[in-house]
CSV table of C-alpha atoms in Angstrom, one decimal:
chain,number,residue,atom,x,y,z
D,1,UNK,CA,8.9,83.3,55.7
D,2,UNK,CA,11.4,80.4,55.4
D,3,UNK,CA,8.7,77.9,56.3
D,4,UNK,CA,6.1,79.7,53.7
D,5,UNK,CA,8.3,79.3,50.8
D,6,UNK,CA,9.3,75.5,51.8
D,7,UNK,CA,6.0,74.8,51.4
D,8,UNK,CA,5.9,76.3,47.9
D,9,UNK,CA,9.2,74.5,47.4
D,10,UNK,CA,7.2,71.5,48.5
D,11,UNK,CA,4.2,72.6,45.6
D,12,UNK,CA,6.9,73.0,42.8
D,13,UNK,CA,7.2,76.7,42.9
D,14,UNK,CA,10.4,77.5,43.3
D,15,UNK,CA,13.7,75.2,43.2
D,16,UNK,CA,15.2,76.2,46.7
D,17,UNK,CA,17.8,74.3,48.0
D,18,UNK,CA,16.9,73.6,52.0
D,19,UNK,CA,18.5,72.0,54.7
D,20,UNK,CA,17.7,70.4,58.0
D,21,UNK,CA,18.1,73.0,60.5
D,22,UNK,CA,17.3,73.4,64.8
D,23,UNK,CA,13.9,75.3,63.6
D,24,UNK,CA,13.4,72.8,60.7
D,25,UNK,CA,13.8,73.4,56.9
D,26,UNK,CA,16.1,75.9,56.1
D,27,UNK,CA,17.5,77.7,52.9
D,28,UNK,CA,20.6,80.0,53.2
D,29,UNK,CA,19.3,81.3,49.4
D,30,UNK,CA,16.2,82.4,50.6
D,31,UNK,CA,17.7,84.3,53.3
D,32,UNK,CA,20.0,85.8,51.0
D,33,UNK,CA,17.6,86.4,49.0
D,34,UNK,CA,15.0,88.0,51.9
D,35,UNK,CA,17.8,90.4,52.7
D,36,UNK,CA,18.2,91.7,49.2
D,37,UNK,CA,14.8,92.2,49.2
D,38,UNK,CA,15.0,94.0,52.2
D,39,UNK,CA,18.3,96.4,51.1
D,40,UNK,CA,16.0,97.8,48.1
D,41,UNK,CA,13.2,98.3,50.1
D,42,UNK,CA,10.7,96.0,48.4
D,43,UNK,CA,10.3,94.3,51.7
D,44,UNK,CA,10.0,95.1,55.5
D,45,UNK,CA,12.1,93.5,58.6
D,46,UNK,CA,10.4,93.6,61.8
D,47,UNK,CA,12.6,92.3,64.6
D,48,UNK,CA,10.7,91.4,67.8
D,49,UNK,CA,12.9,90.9,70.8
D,50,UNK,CA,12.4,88.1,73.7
D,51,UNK,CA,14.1,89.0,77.0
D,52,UNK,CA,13.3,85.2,78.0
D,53,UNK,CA,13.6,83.9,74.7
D,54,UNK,CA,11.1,81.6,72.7
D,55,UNK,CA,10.3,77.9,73.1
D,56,UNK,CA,13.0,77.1,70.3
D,57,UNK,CA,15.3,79.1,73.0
D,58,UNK,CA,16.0,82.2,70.2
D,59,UNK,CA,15.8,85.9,71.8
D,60,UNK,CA,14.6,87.3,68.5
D,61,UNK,CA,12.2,86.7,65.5
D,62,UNK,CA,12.0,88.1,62.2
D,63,UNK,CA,8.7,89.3,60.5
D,64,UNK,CA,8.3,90.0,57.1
D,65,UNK,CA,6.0,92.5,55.2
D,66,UNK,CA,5.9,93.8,51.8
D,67,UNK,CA,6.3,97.6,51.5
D,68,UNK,CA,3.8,99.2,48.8
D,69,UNK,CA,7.5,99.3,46.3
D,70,UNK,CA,7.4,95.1,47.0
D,71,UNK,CA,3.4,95.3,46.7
D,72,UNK,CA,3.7,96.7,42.9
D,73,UNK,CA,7.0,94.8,42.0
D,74,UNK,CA,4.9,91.8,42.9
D,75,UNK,CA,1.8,92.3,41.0
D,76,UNK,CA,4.1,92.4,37.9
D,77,UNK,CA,6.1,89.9,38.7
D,78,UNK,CA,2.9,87.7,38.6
D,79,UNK,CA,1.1,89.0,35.8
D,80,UNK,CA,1.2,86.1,33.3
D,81,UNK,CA,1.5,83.6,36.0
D,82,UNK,CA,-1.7,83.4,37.4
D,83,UNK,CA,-1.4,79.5,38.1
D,84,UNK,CA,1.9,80.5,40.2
D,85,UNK,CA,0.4,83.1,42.1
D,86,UNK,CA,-2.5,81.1,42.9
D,87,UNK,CA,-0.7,78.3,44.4
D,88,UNK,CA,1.3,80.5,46.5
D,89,UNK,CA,-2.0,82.5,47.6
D,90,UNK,CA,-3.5,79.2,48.9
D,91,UNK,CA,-0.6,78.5,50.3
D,92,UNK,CA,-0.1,81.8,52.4
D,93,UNK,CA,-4.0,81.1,52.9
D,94,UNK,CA,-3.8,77.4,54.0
D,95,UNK,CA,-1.4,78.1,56.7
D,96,UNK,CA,-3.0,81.0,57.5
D,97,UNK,CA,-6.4,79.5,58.6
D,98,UNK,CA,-4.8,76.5,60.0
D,99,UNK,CA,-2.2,78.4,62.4
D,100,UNK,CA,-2.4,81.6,62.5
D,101,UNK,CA,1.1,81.9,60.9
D,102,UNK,CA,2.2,80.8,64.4
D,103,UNK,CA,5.8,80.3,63.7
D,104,UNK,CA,6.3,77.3,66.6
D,105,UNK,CA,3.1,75.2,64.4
D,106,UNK,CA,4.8,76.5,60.7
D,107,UNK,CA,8.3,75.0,62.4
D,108,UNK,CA,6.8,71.4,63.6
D,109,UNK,CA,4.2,71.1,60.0
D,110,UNK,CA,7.7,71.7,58.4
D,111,UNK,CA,9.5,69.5,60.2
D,112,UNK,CA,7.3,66.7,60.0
D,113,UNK,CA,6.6,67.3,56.1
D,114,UNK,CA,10.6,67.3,55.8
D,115,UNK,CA,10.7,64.3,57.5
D,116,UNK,CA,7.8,62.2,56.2
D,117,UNK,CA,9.7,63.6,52.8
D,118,UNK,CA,13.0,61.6,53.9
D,119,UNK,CA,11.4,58.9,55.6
D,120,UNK,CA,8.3,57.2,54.0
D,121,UNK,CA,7.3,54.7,57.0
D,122,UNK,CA,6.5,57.1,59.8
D,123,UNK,CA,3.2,56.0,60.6
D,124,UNK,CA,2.1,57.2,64.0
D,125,UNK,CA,2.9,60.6,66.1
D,126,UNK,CA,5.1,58.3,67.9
D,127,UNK,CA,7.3,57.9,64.7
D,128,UNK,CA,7.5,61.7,63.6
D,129,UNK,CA,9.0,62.5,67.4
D,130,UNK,CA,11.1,59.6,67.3
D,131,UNK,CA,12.9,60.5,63.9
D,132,UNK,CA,12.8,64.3,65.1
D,133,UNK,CA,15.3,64.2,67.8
D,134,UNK,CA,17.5,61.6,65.1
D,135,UNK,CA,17.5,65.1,63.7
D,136,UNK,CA,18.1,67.5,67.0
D,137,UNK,CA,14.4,68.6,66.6
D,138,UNK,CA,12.1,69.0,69.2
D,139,UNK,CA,8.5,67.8,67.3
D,140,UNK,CA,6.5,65.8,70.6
D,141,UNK,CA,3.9,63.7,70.1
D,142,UNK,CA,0.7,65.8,70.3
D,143,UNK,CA,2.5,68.4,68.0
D,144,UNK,CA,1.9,66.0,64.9
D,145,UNK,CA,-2.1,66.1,65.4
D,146,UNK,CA,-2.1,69.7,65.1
D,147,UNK,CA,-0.6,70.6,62.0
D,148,UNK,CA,-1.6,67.1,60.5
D,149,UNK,CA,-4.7,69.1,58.6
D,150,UNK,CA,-2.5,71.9,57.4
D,151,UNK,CA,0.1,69.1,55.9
D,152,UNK,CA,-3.1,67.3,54.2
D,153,UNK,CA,-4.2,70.5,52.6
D,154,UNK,CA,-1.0,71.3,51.3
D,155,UNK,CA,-0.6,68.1,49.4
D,156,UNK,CA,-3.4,69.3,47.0
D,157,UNK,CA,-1.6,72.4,46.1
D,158,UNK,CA,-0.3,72.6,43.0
D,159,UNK,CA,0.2,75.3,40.0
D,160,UNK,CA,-1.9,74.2,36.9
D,161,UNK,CA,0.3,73.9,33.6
């Protein structure tokens, strides 16, 4: 979820303040926010456990769905904003199709978007991995290649005025 809205951070959709973090851009309001959401039952938490842990090392991760109470807030929080809505369908869509929502490739196409963000002259795979681990983050070289497409798409996405 945290990488999802980044993205529509990224497209101008919301203002959320985020910060580098071990699994890459991270925002303590939309946490705060995702658990409010969660208290009054607009959205659902799914924790899956890892007895071996994850490649990023973490024991745990956190799903997200909207209950039907979420499904019907949201339909009128968009009604009137059908640009918005849009956006953030293509969005969901785009990384969708290009990764499954696999949260490993959402975490690296984040990454590297943050970074090419702070950093305008990373040119090659070998660059992105480079300024990674200036970072503590873990993006190898044949990680850039795969989420490249996604991060291309993405650039198109914007809400029409």
């Amino acid at each position: 979820m945290q990488k999802i809205i980044f993205f529509a951070k990224e497209a101008g959709l919301t203002e959320a303040d985020y910060k580098p973090h071990y699994y890459g851009p991270y925002s303590r309001e939309v946490a705060a926010n995702l658990l409010s959401l969660v208290a009054a039952g607009w959205i659902q938490e799914i924790s899956e456990a890892w007895p071996n842990g994850s490649v990023f090392g973490e024991r745990h991760r956190y799903t997200y769905r909207l209950t039907p109470t979420g499904q019907d807030a949201l339909k009128k929080l968009v009604e009137g904003n059908d640009s918005a809505a849009e956006a953030l369908r293509k969005i969901v869509r785009l990384c969708q199709q290009k990764t499954g929502l696999d949260f490993q490739m959402l975490s690296w196409a984040a990454k590297i978007h943050f970074l090419s963000n702070k950093r305008r002259e990373l040119h090659s795979a070998s660059d992105v991995a480079q300024e990674a681990r200036k970072w503590g983050w873990e993006v190898r070289e044949e990680d850039v290649p795969k989420v490249a497409g996604l991060l291309e798409e993405l650039q198109s996405v914007k809400p029409s005025c």
